[in-house]
Short mmCIF file of C-alpha atoms and ligand atoms in Angstrom, two decimals:
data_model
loop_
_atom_site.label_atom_id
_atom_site.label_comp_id
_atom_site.label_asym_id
_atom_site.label_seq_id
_atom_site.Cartn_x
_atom_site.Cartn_y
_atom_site.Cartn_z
CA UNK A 1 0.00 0.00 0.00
CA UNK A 2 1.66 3.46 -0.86
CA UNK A 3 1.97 5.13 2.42
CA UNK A 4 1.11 9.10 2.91
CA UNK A 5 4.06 10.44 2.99
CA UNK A 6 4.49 8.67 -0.48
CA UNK A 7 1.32 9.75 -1.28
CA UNK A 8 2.27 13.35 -0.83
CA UNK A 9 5.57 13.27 -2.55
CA UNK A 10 4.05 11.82 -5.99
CA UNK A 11 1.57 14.64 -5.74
CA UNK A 12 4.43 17.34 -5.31
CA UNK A 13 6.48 15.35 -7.68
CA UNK A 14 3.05 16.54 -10.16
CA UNK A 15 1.99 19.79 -8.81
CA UNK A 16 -1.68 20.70 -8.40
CA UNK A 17 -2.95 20.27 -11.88
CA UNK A 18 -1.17 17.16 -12.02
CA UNK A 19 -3.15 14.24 -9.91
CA UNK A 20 -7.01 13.21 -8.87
CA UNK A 21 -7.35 12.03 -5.67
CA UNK A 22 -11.08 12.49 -5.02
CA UNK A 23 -13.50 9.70 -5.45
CA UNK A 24 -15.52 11.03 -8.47
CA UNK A 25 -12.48 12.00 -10.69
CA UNK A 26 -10.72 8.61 -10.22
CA UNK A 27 -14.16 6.45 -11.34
CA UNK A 28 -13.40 6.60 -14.75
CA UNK A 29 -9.85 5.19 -14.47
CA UNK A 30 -11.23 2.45 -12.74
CA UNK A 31 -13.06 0.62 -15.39
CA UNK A 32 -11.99 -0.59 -18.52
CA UNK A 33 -13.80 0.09 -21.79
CA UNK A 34 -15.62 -3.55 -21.73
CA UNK A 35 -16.81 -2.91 -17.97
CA UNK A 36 -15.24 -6.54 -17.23
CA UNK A 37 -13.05 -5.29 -14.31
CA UNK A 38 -13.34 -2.27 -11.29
CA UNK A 39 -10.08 -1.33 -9.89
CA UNK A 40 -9.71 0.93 -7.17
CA UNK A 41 -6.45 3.41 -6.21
CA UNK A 42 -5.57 6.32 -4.28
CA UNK A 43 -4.40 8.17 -7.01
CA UNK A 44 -4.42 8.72 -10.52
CA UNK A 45 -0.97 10.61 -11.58
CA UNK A 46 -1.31 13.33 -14.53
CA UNK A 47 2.24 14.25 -15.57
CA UNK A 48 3.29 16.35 -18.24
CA UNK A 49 6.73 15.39 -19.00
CA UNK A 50 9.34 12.43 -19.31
CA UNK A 51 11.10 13.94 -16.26
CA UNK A 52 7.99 13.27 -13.95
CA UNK A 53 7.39 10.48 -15.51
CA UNK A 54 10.87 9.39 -14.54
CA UNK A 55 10.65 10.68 -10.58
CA UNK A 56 7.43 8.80 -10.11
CA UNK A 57 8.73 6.09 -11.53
CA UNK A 58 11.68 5.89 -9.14
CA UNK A 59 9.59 7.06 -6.22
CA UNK A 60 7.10 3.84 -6.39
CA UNK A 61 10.00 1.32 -7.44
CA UNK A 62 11.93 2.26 -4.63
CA UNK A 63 8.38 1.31 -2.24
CA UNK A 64 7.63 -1.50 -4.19
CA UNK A 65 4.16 0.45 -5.07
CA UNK A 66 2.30 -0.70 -8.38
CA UNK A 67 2.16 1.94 -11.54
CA UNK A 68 -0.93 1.12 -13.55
CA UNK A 69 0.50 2.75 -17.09
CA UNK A 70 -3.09 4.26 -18.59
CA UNK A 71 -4.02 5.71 -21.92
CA UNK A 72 -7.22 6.19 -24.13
CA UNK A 73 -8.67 3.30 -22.53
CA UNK A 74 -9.82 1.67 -25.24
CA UNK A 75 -8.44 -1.89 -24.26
CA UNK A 76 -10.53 -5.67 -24.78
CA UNK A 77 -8.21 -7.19 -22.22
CA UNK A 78 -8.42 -4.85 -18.71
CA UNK A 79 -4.94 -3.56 -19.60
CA UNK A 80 -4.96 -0.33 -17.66
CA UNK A 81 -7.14 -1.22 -14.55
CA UNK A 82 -5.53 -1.25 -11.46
CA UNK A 83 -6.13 -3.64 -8.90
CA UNK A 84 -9.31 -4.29 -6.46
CA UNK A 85 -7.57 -3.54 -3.29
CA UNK A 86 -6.20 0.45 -4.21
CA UNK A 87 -2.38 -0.47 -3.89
CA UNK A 88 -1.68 0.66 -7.26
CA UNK A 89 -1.44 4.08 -8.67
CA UNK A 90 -2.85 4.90 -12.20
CA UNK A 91 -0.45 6.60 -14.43
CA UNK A 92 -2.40 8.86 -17.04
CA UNK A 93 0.03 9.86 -20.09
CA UNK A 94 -2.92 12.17 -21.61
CA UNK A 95 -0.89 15.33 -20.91
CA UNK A 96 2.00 14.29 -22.64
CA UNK A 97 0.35 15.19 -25.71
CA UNK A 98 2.71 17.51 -27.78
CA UNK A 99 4.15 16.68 -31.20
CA UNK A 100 7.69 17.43 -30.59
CA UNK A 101 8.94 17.38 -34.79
CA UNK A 102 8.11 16.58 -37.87
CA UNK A 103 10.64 16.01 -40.41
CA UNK A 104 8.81 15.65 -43.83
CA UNK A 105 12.33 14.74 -45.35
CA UNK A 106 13.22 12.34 -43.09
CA UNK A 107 9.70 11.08 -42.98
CA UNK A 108 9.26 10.67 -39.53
CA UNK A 109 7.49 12.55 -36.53
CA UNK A 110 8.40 12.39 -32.99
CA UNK A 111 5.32 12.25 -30.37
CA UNK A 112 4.39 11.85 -27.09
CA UNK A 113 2.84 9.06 -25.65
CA UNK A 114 -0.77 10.79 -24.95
CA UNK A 115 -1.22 12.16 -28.15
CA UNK A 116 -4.41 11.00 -29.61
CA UNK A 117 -4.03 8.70 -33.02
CA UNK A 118 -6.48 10.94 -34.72
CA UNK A 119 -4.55 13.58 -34.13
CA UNK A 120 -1.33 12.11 -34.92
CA UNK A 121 -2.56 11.03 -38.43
CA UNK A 122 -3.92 14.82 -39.29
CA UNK A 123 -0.24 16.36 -38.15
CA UNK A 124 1.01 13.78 -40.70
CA UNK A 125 -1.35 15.32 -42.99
CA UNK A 126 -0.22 18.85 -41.97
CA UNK A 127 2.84 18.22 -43.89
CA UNK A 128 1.59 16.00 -46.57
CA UNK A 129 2.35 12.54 -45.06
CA UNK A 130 0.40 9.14 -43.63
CA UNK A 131 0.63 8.11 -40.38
CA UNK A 132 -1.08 4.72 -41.70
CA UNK A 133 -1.94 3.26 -38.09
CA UNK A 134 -5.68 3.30 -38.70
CA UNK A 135 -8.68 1.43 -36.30
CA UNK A 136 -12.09 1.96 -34.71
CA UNK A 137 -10.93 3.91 -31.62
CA UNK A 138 -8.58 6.09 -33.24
CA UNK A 139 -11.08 9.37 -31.81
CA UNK A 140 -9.90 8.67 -28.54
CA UNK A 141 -7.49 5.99 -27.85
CA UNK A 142 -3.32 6.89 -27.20
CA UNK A 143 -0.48 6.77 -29.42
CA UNK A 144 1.11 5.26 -25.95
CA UNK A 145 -1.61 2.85 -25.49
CA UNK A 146 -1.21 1.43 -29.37
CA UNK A 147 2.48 1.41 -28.97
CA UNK A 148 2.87 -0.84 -25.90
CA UNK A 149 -0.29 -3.07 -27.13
CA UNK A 150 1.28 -3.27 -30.81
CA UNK A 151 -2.39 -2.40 -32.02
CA UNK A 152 -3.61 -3.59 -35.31
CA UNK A 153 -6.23 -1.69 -37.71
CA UNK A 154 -7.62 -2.12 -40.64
CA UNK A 155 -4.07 -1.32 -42.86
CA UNK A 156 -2.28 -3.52 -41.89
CA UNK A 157 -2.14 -5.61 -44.91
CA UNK A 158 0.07 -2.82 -46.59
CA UNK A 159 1.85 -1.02 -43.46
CA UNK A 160 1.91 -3.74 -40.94
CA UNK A 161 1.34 -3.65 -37.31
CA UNK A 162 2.08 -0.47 -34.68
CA UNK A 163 5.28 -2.13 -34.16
CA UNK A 164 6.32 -1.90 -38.21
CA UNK A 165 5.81 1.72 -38.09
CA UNK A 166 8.31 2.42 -35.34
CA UNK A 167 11.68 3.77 -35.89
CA UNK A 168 12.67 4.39 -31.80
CA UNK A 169 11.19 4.38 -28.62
CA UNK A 170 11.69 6.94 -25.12
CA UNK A 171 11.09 4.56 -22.46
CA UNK A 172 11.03 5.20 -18.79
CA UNK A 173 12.29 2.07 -17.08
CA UNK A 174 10.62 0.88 -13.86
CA UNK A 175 13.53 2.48 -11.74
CA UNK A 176 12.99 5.82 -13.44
CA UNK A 177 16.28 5.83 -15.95
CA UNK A 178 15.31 6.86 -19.50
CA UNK A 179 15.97 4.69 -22.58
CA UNK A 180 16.02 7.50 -25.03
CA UNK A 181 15.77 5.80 -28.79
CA UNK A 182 14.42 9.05 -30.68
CA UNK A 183 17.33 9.33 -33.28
CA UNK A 184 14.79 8.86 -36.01
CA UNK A 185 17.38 6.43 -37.83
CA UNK A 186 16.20 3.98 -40.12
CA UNK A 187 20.02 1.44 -40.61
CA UNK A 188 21.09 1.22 -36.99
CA UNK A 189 22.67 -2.41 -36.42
CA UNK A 190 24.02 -1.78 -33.05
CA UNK A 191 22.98 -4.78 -30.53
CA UNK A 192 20.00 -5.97 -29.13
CA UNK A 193 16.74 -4.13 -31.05
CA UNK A 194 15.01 -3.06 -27.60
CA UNK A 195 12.29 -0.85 -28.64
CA UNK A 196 10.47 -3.61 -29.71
CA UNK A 197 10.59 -5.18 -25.96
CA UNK A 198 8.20 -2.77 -25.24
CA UNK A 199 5.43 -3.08 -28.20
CA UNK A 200 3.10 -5.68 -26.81
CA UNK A 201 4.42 -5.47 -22.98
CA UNK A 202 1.35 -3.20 -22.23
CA UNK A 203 3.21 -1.30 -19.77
CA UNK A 204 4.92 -4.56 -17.81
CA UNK A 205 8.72 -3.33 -18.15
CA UNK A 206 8.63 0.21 -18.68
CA UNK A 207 6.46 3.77 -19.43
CA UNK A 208 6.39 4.75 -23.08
CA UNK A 209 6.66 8.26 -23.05
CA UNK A 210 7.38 9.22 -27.13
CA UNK A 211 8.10 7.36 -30.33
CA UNK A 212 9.71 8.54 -33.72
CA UNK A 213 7.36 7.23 -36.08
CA UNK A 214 7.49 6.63 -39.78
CA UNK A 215 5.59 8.73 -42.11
CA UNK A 216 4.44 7.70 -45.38
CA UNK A 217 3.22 9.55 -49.05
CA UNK A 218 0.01 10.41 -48.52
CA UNK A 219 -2.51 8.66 -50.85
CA UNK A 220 -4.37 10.57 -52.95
CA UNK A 221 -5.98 7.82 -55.38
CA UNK A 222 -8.46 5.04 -53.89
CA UNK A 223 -10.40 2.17 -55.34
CA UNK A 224 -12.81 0.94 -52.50
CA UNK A 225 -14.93 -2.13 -53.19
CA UNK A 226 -17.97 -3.85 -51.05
CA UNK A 227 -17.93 -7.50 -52.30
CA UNK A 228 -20.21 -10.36 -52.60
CA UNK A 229 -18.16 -13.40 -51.81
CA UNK A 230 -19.87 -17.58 -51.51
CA UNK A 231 -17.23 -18.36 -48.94
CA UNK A 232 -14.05 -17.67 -46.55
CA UNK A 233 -12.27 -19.79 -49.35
CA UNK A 234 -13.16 -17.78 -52.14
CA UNK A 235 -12.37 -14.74 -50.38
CA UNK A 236 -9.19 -15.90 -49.99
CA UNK A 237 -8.20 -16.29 -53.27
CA UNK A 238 -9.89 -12.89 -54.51
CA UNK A 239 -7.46 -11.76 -51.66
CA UNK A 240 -4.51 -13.21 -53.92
CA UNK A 241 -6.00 -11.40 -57.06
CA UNK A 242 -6.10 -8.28 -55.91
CA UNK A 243 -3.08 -7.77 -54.09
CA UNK A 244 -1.22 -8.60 -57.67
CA UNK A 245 -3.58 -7.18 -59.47
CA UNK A 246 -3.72 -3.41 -57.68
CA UNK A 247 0.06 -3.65 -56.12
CA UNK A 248 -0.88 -1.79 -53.30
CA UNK A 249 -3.74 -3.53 -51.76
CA UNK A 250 -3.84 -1.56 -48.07
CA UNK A 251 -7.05 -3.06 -47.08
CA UNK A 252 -9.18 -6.46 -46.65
CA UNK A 253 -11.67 -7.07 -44.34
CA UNK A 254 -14.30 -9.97 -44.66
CA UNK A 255 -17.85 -9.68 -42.62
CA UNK A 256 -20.67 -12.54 -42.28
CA UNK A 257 -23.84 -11.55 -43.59
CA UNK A 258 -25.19 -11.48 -40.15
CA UNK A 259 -22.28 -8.22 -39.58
CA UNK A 260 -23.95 -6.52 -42.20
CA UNK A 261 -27.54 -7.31 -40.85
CA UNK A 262 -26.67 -5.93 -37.55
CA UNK A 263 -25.13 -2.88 -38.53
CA UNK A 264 -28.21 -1.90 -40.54
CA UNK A 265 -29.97 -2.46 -37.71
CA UNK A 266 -28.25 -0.76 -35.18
CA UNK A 267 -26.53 1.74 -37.00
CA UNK A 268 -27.58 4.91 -39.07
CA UNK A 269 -26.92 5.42 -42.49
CA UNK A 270 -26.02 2.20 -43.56
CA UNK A 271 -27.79 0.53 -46.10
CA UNK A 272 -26.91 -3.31 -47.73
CA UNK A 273 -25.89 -2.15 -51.32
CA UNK A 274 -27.03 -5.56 -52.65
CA UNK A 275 -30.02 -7.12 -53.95
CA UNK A 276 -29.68 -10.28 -52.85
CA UNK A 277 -27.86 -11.27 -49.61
CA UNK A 278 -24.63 -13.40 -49.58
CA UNK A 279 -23.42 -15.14 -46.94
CA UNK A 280 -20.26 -13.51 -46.48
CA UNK A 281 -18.73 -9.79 -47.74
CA UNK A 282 -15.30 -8.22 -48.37
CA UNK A 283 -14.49 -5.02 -47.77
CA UNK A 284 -11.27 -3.77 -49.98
CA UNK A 285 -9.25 -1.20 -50.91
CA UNK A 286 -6.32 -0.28 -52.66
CA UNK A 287 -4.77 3.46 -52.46
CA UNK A 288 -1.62 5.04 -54.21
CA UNK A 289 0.26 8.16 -53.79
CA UNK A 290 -0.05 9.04 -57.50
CA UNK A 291 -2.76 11.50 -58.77
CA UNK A 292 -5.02 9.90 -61.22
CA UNK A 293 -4.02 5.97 -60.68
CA UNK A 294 -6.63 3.99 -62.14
CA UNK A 295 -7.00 1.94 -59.63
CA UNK A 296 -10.23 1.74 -60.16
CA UNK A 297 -10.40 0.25 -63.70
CA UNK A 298 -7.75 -1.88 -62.33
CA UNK A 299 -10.06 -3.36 -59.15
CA UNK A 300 -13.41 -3.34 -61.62
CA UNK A 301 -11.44 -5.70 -63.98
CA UNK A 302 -9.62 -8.04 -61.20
CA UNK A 303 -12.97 -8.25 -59.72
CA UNK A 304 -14.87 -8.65 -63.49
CA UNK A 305 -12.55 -11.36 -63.73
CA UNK A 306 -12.68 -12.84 -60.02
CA UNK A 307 -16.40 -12.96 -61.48
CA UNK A 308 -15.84 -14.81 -64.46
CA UNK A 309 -13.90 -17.81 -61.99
CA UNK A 310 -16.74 -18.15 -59.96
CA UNK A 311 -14.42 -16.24 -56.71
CA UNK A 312 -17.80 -13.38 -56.25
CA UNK A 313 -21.68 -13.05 -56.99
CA UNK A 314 -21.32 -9.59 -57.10
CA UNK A 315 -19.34 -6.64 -56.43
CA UNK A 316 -20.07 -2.40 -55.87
CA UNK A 317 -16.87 -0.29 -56.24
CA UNK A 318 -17.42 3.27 -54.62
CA UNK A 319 -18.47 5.69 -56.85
CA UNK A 320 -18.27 8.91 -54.34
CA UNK A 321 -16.57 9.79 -51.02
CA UNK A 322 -19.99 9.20 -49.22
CA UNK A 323 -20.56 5.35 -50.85
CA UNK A 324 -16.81 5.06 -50.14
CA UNK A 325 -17.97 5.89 -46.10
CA UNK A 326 -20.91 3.90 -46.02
CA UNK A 327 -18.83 0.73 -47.04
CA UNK A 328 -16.84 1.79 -44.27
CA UNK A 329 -18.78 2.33 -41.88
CA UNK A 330 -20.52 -1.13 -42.12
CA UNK A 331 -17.30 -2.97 -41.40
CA UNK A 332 -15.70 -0.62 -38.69
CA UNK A 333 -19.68 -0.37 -36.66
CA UNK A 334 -19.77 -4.02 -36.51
CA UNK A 335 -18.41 -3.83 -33.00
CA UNK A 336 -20.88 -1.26 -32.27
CA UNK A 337 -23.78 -3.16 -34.05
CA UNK A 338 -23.18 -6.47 -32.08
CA UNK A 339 -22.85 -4.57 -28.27
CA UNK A 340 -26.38 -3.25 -28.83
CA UNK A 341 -27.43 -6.49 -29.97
CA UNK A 342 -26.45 -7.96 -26.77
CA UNK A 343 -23.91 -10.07 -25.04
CA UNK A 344 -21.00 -11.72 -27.21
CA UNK A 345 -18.35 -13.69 -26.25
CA UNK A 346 -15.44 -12.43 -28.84
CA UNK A 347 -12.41 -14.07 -29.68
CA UNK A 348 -9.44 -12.12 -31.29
CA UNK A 349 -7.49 -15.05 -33.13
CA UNK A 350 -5.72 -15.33 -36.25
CA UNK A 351 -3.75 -18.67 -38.35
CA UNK A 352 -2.38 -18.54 -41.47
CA UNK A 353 -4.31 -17.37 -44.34
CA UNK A 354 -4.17 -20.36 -46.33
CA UNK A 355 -5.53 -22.18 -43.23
CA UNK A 356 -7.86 -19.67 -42.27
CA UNK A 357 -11.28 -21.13 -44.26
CA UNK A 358 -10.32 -24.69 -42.96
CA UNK A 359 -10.33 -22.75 -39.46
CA UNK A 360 -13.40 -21.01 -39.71
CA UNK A 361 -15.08 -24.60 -40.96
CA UNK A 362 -14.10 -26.28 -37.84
CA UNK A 363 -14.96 -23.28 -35.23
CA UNK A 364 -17.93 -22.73 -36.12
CA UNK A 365 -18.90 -26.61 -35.73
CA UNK A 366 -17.61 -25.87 -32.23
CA UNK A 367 -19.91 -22.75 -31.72
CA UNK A 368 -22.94 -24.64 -32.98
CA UNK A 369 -22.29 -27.79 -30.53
CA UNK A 370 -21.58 -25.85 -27.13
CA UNK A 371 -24.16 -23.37 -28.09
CA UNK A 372 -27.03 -23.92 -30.82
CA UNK A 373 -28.72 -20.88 -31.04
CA UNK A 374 -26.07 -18.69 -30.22
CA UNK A 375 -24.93 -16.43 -33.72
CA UNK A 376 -21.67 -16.66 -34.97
CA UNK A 377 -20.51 -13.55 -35.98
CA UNK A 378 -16.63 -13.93 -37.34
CA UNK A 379 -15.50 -10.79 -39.15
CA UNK A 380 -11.99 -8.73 -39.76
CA UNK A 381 -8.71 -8.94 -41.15
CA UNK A 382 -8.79 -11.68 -43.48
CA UNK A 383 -5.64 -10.28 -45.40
CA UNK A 384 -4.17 -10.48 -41.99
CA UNK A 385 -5.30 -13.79 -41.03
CA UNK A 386 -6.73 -12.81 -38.17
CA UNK A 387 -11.03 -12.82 -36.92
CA UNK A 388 -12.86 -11.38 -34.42
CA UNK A 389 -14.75 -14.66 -33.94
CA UNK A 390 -17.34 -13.78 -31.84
CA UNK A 391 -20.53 -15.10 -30.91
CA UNK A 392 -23.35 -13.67 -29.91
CA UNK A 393 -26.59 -14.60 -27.76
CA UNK A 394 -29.12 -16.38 -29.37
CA UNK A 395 -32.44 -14.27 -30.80
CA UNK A 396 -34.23 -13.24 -27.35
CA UNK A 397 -31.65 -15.15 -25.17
CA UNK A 398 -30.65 -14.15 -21.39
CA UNK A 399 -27.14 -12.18 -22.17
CA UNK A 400 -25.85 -13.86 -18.27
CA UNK A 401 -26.59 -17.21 -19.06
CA UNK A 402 -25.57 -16.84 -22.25
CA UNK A 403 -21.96 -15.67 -21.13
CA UNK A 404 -22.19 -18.60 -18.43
CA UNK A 405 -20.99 -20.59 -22.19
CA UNK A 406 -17.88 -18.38 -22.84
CA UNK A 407 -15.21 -20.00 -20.43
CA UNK A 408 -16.35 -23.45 -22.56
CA UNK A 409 -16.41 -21.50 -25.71
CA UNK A 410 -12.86 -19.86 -25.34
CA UNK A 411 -11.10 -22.96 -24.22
CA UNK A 412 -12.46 -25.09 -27.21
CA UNK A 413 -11.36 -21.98 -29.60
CA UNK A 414 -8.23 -21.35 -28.29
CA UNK A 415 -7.38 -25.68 -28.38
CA UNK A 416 -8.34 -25.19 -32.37
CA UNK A 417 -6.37 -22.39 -32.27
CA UNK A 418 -3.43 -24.04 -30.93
CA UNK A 419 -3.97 -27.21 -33.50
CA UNK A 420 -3.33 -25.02 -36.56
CA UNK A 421 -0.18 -22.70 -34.27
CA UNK A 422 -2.73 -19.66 -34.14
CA UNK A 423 -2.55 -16.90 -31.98
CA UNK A 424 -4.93 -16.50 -29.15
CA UNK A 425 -4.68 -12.94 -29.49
CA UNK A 426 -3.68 -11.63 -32.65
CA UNK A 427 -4.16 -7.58 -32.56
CA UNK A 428 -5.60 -6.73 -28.52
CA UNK A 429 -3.36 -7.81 -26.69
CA UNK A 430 -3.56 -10.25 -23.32
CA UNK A 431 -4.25 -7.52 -20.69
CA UNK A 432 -5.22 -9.39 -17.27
CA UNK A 433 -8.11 -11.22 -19.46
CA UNK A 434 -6.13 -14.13 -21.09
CA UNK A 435 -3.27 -13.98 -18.95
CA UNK A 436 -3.62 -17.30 -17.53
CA UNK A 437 -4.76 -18.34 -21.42
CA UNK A 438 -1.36 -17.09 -22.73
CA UNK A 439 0.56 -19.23 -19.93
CA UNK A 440 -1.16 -22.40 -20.76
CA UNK A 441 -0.72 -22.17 -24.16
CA UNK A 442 3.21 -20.60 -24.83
CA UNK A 443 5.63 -23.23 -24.30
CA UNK A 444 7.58 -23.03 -20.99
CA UNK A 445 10.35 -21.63 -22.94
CA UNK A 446 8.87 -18.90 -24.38
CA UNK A 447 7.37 -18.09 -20.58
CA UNK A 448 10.49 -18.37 -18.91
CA UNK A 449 12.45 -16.04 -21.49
CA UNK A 450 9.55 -13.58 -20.73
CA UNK A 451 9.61 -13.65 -16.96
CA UNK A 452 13.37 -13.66 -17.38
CA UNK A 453 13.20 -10.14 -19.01
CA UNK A 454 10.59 -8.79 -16.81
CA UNK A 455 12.60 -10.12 -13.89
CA UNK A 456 15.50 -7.88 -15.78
CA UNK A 457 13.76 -4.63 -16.42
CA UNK A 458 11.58 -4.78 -13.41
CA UNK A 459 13.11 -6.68 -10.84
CA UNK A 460 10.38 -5.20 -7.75
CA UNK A 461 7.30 -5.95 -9.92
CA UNK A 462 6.04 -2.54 -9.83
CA UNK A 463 5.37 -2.18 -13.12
CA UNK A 464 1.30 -3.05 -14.32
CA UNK A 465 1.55 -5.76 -11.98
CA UNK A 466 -0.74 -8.77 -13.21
CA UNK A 467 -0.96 -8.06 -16.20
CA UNK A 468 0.14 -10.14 -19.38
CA UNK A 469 3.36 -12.38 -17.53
C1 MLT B 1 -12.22 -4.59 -35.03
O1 MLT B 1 -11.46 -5.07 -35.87
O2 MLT B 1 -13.31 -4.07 -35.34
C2 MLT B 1 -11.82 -4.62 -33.61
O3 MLT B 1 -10.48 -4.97 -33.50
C3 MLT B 1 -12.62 -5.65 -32.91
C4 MLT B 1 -13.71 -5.14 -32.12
O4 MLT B 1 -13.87 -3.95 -31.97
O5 MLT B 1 -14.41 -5.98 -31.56
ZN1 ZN B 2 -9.73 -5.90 -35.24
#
């Protein structure tokens, strides 16, 4: 437990504007985004620099006090709530929010950790660049927070993950020295590559505080399809097509006809483009930096072809920014659609893409024995090999005995998963939700290099204690 006179030194450490301490200010660092876990804490921590970053750091290491890294707060797994008995403080980065360079020549930006994505992506844009890191949340959730979760998006196919778009890291380190990786090189071969310890550690060995990220030409040409595919399989070979065909295929996402079903439901201003329903839609998209690429020519006649081999039943590339939107929308309000429908059990898993239709045969066998009625609902990243394979309660169903199935459901998933050497968590991370998942299925190698490097960086344990390892 952090004693007063700790108390009162982080606060100093902060000055006034820099800490909550009163009951109604902490609440909303107490819960994470799903509402699956309540924390409690004496104090949430509001610094606005590296420096104080640093102190507190060194301040709770040195009495073995908990620091509960938190950003946007946007997390599946419970990443950034603190424990039930308050002996953890919460560490907000949301002042840190300035945009310390841009270097159009070099291509990179340097920000800080609390910097919203949205608004990291339109200061790329201020000079004429992409920040390509793209997903759902982006309004609200951290640069800091996608950094040390390694978040995934929608253009991924073409960028890669948060961690691909990473030339350095500043890092506070659990005893408050600073790891300070902003050169902004792009060739450095010297040792060890430790930035990327700290993608995908959620805040176990260390406080992100800034990244130099990579910038990219902006695109200024799009082709955007909404296609009407018979199967996962098929999909996956239109997925082949059109990445030769287009050469720059940044985007494809597949959705279930049910996905589309609930987002006109639920959602405004979506509309099913089709007039007949398939069972299964892809959403793609190919972009280039040059004015006037006909990429769209070049997607109508992949997907004229794609067509002609029996790989769609139909297809409707946008013809305007607000069709362009709509097809949007309908993939990225799935999420949305499915909450208001009611309770879902979701699974964030992804195999090889060859393997991936074989995958989706076999799970959903699984769904329908252990739960009948229930709706499968597996959508996302197809060109990623990775599905949100959720379920969701049956038509009229009770939501808590419905999610009475999911411990059942998740372990007969994840086995699958582990048959075909998936990933039980391919883009959100493992948080305190699947921490006991990700220990039974690494192999005790893998676990005891891990705990070996936490043991390294954070030898007290202070950092987002029970979380991931
Ligand atoms: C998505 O791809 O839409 C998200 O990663 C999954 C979700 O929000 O459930
Ligand atoms: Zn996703």
């Amino acid at each position: 437990m952090p004693t007063p006179d700790l108390l009162s030194h982080l606060r100093s450490i902060v000055g006034p504007s820099g800490y909550l301490d009163q009951a109604a200010d902490i609440e909303p660092y107490l819960v994470d985004h799903r509402k699956l876990y309540h924390g409690a804490t004496a104090l949430v921590l509001r610094p606005d620099s590296t420096d104080q970053v640093s102190r507190i750091l060194a301040a709770c290491n040195e009495a073995g006090v908990g620091v509960v890294p938190f950003g946007g707060n946007t997390s599946y797994c419970g990443g950034t709530v603190p424990n039930e008995d308050g002996s953890e403080i919460v560490l907000s980065l949301a002042r840190l929010k300035r945009v310390r360079t841009i270097d159009a020549v070099n291509n990179t930006m340097i920000v800080e950790a609390g910097c919203v994505l949205a608004e990291v992506q339109k200061a790329a844009e201020g000079v004429d660049r992409l920040f390509p890191l793209s997903l759902g949340s982006e309004g609200s959730c951290q640069i800091g927070g996608n950094l040390s979760t390694n978040a995934g998006g929608t253009a991924v196919l073409h960028y890669g993950m948060t961690r691909d778009l990473v030339l350095g890291l500043e890092v506070v380190l659990a005893d408050g020295r600073v790891l300070d990786g902003l050169k902004g090189l792009r060739k450095d071969n010297t040792g060890y590559d430790l930035k990327h310890l700290f993608m995908g550690a959620e805040g176990t060995l260390g406080v992100i505080t800034a990244a130099s990220l990579k910038l990219f030409p902006r695109p200024v040409s799009a082709a955007t399809a909404l296609i009407a595919v018979p199967t996962p399989q098929a999909a996956v070979e239109l997925l082949g097509r059109l990445r030769t065909a287009t050469g720059s295929l940044t985007t494809f996402e597949l959705m279930p006809r049910i996905g589309l079903e609930l987002t006109v439901k639920h959602i405004s201003g979506v509309s099913d483009p089709f007039d007949a329903p398939s069972p299964w839609y892809v959403l793609a998209e190919a972009t280039s930096p040059r004015a006037g690429d006909p990429l769209e020519s070049i997607m109508e006649a992949a997907l004229g072809d794609a067509m002609e081999a029996g790989l769609l039943a139909d297809a409707v590339v946008a013809q305007s920014e607000a069709q362009r939107q709509m097809f949007w929308r309908i993939r990225e309000q799935i999420p949305e659609a499915q909450r208001q429908e009611g309770a879902s059990i979701k699974h964030d898993v992804s195999v090889m893409i060859s393997r991936l239709p074989a995958f989706m045969e076999e799970g959903a066998a699984i769904v329908k024995r252990l739960a009948p009625t229930a709706r499968l609902v597996a959508y996302g990243h197809l060109g990623d090999g990775n599905l949100h394979f959720n379920v969701t309660v049956p038509v009229g169903g009770d939501g808590k005995q419905f999610l009475a199935s999911a411990p059942a459901i998740n372990e007969a998933i994840h086995d699958l998963i582990a048959e075909y050497r998936g990933s039980i968590s391919a883009e959100h991370g493992i948080g305190r939700l699947k921490r006991e998942e990700l220990e039974h299925y690494k192999s005790s190698a893998e676990l005891e290099v891990m705990r070996a490097v936490k043991q390294a960086l954070d030898p007290n344990g202070i950092m987002n204690p029970g979380k991931v390892v």
